[in-house]
Short mmCIF file of C-alpha atoms in Angstrom, two decimals:
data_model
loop_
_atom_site.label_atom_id
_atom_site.label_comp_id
_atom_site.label_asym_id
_atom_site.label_seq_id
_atom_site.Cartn_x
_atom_site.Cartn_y
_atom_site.Cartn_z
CA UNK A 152 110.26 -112.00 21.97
CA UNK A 153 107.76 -109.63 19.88
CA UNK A 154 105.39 -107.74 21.89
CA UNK A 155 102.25 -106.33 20.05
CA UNK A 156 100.72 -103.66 21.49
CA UNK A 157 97.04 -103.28 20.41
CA UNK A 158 96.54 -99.83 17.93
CA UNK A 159 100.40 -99.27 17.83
CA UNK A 160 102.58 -101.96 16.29
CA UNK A 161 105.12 -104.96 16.71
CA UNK A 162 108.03 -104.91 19.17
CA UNK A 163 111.17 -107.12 19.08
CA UNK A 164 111.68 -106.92 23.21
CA UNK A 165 115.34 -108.12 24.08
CA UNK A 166 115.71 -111.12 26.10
CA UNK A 167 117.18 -109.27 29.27
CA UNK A 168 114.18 -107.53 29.38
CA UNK A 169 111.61 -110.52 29.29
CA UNK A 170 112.11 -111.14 33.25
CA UNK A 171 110.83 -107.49 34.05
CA UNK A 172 108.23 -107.57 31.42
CA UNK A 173 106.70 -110.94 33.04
CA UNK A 174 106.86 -109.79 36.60
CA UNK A 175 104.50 -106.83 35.45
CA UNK A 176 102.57 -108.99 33.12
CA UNK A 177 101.31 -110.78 36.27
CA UNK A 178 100.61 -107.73 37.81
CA UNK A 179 98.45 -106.37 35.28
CA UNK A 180 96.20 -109.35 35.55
CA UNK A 181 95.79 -109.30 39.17
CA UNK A 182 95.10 -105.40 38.73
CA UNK A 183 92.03 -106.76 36.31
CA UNK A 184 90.65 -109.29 38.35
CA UNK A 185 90.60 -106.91 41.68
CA UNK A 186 89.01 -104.00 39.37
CA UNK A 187 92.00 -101.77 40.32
CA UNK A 188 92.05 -99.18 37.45
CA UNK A 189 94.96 -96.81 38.41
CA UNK A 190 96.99 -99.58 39.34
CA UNK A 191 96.36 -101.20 36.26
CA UNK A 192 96.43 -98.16 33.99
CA UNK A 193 99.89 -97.29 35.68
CA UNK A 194 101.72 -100.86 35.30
CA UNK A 195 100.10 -100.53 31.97
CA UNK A 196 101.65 -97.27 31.17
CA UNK A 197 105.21 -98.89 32.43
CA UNK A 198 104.79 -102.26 30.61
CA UNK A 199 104.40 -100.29 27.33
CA UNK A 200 107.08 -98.24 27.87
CA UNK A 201 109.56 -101.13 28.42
CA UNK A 202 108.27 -103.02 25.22
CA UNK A 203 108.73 -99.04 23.67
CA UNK A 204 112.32 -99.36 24.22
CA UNK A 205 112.51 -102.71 21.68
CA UNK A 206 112.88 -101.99 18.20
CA UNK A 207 110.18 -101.43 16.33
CA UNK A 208 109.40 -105.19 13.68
CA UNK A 209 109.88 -103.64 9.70
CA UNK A 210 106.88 -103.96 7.84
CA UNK A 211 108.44 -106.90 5.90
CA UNK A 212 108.54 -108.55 9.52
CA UNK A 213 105.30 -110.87 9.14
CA UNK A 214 106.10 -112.93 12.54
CA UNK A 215 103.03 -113.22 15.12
CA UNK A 216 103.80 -111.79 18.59
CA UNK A 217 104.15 -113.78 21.28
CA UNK A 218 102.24 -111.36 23.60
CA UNK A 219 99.80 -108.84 23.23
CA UNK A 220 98.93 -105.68 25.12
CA UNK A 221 95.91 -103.45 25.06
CA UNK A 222 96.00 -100.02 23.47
CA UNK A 223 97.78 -97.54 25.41
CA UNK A 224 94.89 -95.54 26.56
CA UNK A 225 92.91 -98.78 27.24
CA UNK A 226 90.82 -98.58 30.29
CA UNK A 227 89.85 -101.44 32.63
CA UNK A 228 86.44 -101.83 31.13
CA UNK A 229 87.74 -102.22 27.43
CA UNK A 230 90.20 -104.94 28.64
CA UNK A 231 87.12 -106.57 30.60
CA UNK A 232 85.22 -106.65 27.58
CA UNK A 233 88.26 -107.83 25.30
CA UNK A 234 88.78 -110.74 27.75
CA UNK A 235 84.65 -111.48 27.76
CA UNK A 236 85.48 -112.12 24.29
CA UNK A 237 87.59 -115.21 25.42
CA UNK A 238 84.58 -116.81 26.63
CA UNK A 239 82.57 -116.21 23.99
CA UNK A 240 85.14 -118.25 21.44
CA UNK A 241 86.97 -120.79 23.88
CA UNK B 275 97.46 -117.06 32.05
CA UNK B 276 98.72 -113.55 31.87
CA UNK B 277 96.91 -110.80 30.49
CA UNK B 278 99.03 -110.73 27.55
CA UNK B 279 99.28 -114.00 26.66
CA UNK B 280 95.33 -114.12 26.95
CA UNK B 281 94.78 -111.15 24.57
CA UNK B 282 97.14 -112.79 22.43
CA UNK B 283 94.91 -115.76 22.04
CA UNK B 284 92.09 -113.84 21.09
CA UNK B 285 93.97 -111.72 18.55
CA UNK B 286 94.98 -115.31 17.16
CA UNK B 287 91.20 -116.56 17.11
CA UNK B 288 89.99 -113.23 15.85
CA UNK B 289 92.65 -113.10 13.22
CA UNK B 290 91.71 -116.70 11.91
CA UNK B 291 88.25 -115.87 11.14
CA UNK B 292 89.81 -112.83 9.24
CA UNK B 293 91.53 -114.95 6.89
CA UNK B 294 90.61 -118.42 5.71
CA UNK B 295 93.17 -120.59 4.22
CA UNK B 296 92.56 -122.31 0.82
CA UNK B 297 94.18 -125.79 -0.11
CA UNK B 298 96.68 -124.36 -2.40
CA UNK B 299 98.98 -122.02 -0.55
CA UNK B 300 99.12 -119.34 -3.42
CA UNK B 301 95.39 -119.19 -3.41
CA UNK B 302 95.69 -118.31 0.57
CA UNK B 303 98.18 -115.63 -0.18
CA UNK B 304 95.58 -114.20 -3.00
CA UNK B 305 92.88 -114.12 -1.07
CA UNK B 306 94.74 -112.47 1.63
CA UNK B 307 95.66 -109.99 -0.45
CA UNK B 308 92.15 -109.08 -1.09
CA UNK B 309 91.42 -109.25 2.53
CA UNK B 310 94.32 -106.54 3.39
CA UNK B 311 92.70 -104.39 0.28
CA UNK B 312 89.46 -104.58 1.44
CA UNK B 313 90.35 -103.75 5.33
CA UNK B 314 92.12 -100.81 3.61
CA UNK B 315 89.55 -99.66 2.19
CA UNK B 316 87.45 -99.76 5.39
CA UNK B 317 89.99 -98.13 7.78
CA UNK B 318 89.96 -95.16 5.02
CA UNK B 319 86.42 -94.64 5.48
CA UNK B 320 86.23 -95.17 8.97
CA UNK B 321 88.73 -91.91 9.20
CA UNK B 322 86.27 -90.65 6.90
CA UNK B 323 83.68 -91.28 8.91
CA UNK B 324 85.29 -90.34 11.67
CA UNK B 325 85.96 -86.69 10.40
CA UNK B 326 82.31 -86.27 9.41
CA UNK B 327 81.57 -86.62 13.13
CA UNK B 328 83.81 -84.40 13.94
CA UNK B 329 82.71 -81.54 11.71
CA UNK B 330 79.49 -81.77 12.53
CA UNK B 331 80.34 -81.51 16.34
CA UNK B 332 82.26 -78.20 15.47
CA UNK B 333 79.20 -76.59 13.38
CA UNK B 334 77.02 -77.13 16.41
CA UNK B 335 79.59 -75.77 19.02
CA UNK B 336 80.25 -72.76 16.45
CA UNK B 337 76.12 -72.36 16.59
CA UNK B 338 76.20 -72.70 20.69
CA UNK B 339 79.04 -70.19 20.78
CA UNK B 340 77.31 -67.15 18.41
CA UNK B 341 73.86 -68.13 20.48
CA UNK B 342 75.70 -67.37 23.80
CA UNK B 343 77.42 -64.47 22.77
CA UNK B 344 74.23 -63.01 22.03
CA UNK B 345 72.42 -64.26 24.89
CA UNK B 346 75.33 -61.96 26.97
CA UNK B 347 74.51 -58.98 25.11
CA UNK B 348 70.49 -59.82 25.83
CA UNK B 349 71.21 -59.83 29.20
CA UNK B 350 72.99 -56.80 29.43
CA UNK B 351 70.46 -54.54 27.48
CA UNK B 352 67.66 -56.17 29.87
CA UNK B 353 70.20 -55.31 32.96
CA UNK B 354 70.38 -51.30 31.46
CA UNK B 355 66.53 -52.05 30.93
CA UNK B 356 66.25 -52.39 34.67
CA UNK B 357 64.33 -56.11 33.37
CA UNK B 358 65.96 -58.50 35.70
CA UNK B 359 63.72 -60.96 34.96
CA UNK B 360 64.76 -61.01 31.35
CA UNK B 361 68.55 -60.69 32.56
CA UNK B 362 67.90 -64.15 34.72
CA UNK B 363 65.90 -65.93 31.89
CA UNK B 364 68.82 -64.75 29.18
CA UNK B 365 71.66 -65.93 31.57
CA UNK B 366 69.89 -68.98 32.68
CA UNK B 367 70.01 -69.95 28.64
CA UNK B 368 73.26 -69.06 28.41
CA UNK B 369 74.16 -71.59 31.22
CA UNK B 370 72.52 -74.06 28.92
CA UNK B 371 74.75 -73.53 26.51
CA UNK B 372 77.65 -73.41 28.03
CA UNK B 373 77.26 -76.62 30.13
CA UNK B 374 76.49 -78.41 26.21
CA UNK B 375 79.77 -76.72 24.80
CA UNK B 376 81.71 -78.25 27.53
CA UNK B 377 80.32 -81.68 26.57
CA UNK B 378 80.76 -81.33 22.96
CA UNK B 379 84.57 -80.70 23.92
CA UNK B 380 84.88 -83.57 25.70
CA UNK B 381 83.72 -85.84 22.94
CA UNK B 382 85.51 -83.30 20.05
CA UNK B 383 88.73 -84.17 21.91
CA UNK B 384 87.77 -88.19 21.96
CA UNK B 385 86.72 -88.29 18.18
CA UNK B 386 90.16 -86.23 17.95
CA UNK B 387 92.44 -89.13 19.55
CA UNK B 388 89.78 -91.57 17.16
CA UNK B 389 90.80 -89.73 14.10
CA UNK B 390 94.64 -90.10 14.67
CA UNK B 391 94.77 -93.87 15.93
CA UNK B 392 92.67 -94.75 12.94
CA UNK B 393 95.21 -92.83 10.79
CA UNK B 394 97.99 -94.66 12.18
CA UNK B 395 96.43 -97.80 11.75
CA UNK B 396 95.82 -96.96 7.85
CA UNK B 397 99.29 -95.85 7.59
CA UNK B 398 100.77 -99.06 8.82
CA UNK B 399 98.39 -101.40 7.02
CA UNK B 400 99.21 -99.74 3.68
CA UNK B 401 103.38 -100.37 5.02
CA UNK B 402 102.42 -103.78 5.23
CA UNK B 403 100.46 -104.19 2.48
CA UNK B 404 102.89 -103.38 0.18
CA UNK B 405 105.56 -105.99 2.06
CA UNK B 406 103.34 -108.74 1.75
CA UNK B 407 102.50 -107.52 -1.62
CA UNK B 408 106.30 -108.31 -2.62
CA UNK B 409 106.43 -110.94 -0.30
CA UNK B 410 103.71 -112.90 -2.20
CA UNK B 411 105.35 -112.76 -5.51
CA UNK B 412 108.58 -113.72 -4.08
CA UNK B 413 106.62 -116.99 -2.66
CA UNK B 414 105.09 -117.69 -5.59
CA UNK B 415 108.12 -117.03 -8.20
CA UNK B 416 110.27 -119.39 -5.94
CA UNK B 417 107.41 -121.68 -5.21
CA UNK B 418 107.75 -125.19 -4.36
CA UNK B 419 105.44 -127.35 -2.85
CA UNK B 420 107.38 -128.36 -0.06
CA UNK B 421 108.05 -124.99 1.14
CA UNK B 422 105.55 -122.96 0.02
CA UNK B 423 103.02 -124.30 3.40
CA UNK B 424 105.58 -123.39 5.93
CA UNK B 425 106.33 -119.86 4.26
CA UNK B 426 102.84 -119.07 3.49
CA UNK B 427 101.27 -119.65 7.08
CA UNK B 428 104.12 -117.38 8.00
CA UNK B 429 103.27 -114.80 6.03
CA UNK B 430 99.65 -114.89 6.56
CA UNK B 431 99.61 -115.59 10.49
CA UNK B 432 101.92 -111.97 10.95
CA UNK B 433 99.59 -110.54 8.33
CA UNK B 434 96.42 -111.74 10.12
CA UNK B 435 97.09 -110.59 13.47
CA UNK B 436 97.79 -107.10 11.92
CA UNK B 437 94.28 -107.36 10.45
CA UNK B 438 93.27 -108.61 13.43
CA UNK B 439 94.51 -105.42 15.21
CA UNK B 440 93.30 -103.03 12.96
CA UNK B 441 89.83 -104.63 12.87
CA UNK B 442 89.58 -103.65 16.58
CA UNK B 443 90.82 -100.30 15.82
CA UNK B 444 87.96 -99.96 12.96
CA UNK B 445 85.35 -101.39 15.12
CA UNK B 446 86.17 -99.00 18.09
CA UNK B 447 86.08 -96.21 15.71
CA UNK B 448 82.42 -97.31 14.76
CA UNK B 449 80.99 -97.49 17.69
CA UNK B 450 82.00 -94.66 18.54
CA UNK B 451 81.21 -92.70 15.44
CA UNK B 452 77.52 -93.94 16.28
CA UNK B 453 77.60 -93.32 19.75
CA UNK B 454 78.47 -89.41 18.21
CA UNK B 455 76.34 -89.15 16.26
CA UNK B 456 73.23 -90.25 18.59
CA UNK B 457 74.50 -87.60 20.86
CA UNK B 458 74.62 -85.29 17.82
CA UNK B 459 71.43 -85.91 16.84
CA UNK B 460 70.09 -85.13 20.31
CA UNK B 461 71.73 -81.98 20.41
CA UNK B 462 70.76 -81.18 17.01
CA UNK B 463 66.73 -81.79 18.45
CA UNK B 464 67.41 -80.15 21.35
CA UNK B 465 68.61 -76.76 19.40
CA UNK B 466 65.40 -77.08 17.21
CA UNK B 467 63.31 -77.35 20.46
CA UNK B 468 64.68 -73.48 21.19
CA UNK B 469 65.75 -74.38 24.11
CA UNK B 470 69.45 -73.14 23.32
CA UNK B 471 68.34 -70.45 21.46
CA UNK B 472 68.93 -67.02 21.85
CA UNK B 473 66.59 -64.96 22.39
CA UNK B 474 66.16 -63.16 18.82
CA UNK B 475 64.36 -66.13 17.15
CA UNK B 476 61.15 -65.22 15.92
CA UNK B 477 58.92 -65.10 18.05
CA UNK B 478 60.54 -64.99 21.39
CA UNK B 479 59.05 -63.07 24.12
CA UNK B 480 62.43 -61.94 25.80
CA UNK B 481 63.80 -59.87 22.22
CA UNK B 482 60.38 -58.39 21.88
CA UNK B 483 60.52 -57.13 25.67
CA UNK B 484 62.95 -55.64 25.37
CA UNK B 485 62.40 -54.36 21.89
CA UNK B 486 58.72 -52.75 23.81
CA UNK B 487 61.22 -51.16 26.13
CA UNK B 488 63.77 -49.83 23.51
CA UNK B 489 60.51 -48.35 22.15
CA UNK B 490 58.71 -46.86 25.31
CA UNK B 491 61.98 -45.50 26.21
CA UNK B 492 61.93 -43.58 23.10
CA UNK B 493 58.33 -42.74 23.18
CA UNK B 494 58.48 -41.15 26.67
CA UNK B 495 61.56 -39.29 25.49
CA UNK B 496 59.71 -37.99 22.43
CA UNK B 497 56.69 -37.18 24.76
CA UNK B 498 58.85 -35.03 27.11
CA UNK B 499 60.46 -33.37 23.85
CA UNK B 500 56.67 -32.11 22.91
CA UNK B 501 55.30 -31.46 26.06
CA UNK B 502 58.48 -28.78 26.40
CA UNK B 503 58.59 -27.81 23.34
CA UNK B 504 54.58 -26.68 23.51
CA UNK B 505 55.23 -25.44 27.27
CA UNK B 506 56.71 -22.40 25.83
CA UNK B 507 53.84 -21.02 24.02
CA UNK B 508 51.11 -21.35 26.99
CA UNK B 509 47.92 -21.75 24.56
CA UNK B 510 47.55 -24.84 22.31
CA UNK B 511 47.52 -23.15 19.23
CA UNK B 512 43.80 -24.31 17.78
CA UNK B 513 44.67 -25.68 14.84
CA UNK B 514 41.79 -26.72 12.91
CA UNK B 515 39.88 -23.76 14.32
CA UNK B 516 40.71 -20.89 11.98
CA UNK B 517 39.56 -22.27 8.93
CA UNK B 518 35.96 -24.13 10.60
CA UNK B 519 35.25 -20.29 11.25
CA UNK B 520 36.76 -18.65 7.97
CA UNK B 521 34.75 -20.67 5.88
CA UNK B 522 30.97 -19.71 6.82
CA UNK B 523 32.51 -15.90 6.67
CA UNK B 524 32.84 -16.67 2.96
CA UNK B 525 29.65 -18.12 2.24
CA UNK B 526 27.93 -15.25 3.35
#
């Protein structure tokens, strides 16, 4: 699957590594809705550095990604507002 | 939903209001074209922009820096001056100035990290740029109807979510670059108040203190010089006194 993350680019993720990848996905939501920055900023830091270990998609790659994640240096409050945005265009 | 999957939806709705699609596919890949050119364009100046900020943060901490330097030495003539309470109002300024350098660190290093995402961001739209540059004349030399749909909304749905991305990373430069420049421009009024100063602008009480002391110092010295000096002979020597007498002598 291709993993954007926001600010740095398009991963291919291989499929072994999708299982781990969701498992923290669902943590990092829980981590937003509780308001539980380091948690969240440190499953953050370890979700992008298992989509980091994908190969990079070559700029003639024009596929969508199939999952996004904020910036690297994102902080709870910018994801807050990025997801207020989801409410504003349903 | 997952976070990701979430953010991925709004990349998607952002992305499609980046980009509309016309009704013949090689108008769509035209237009968004343009659109990548134009968003080019605009992450350039925003590093531009961006750099501005940051100049203008470094001429005002290079200002702080030479004010406090001199607000040291201030305070150390008033110490050998025996003024304390010149020394105290020097080193209270300089306190000033060194809690505002701080700041303007902190947000020299943020505009810093701005700077270089916004000039990675460039960097990989102009990569993809030129891809979908050769990617649209391959569509269109081999174009057929049938196809062209499906390979155009392939193209343009990658190419939109990078715009999509970057758009974020302009706008977050922006506000940013404002919120900078607000501080800046508070800074820059607070420095014109004098309040940062150091103490040699004209017209500041503290440099002409001690300026009056520098002066009385070397006023009583000279004074003491004299007054020994004319201790040796005993008699003030009448200087005026001779010549008052001499002339009636003559006029007789």
């Amino acid at each position: 699957m291709i993993v954007r993350i926001l600010g740095d680019g398009q991963y291919e993720l291989p499929e072994n590594m999708e299982p781990e990848f969701e498992r923290l996905d669902n943590h990092l939501i829980a981590h937003v809705e509780d308001g539980d920055e380091e948690a969240f900023r440190r499953e953050l830091a370890e979700l992008i550095g298992i989509v980091q270990q994908g190969s990079e998609v070559p700029d003639d790659d024009f596929r969508p990604s199939d999952a996004v994640l904020p910036s690297p240096n994102a902080s709870l409050a910018d994801v807050q507002e990025l997801l207020s945005e989801e409410q504003a265009n349903p | 939903m997952s976070l990701t999957k979430r953010l991925s939806t709004i990349l998607k709705a952002k992305a499609s209001k980046a980009l509309d699609k016309a009704e013949d596919p090689r108008e769509t890949l035209d237009y968004s074209y343009q659109r990548m050119l134009e968003q080019l364009t605009q992450v350039r100046r925003g590093v531009a922009d961006v750099a501005t900020s940051r100049k203008r943060l470094e001429l005002q901490a290079n200002q702080l820096t030479q004010s406090g330097a001199k607000l040291e030495e201030q305070a150390r003539q008033a110490v050998a001056q025996n003024r304390e309470d010149l020394a105290r109002e020097a080193l209270s300024r300089r306190a000033g100035i060194v809690q505002q350098l701080q700041d303007l660190k902190t947000q020299h290093d943020q505009l810093d990290a701005q700077e270089s995402q916004l000039t990675q961001a460039s960097q990989r739209l102009q990569a993809k740029v030129e891809s979908f540059r050769t990617r649209k004349e391959t569509i269109k030399a081999t174009y057929t109807a049938a196809q062209a749909t499906t390979k155009v909304n392939e193209a343009v749905s990658g190419i939109s979510e990078e715009m999509g991305d970057v758009g974020m990373a302009i706008q977050r430069a922006e506000d940013k670059t404002a919120q900078m420049q607000a501080r800046a421009g508070a800074l820059d009024e607070l420095m014109a108040s004098g309040a940062l100063d150091d103490l040699s602008a004209p017209g500041d009480h503290i440099q002409a203190e001690l300026d009056r002391g520098l002066l009385t110092v070397g006023v009583d010295a000279e004074l003491e010089r004299m007054k020994a000096e004319l201790g040796k002979g005993s008699t003030p020597k009448s200087l005026g006194a001779a010549p008052v007498d001499a002339a009636p002598e003559e006029a007789k």
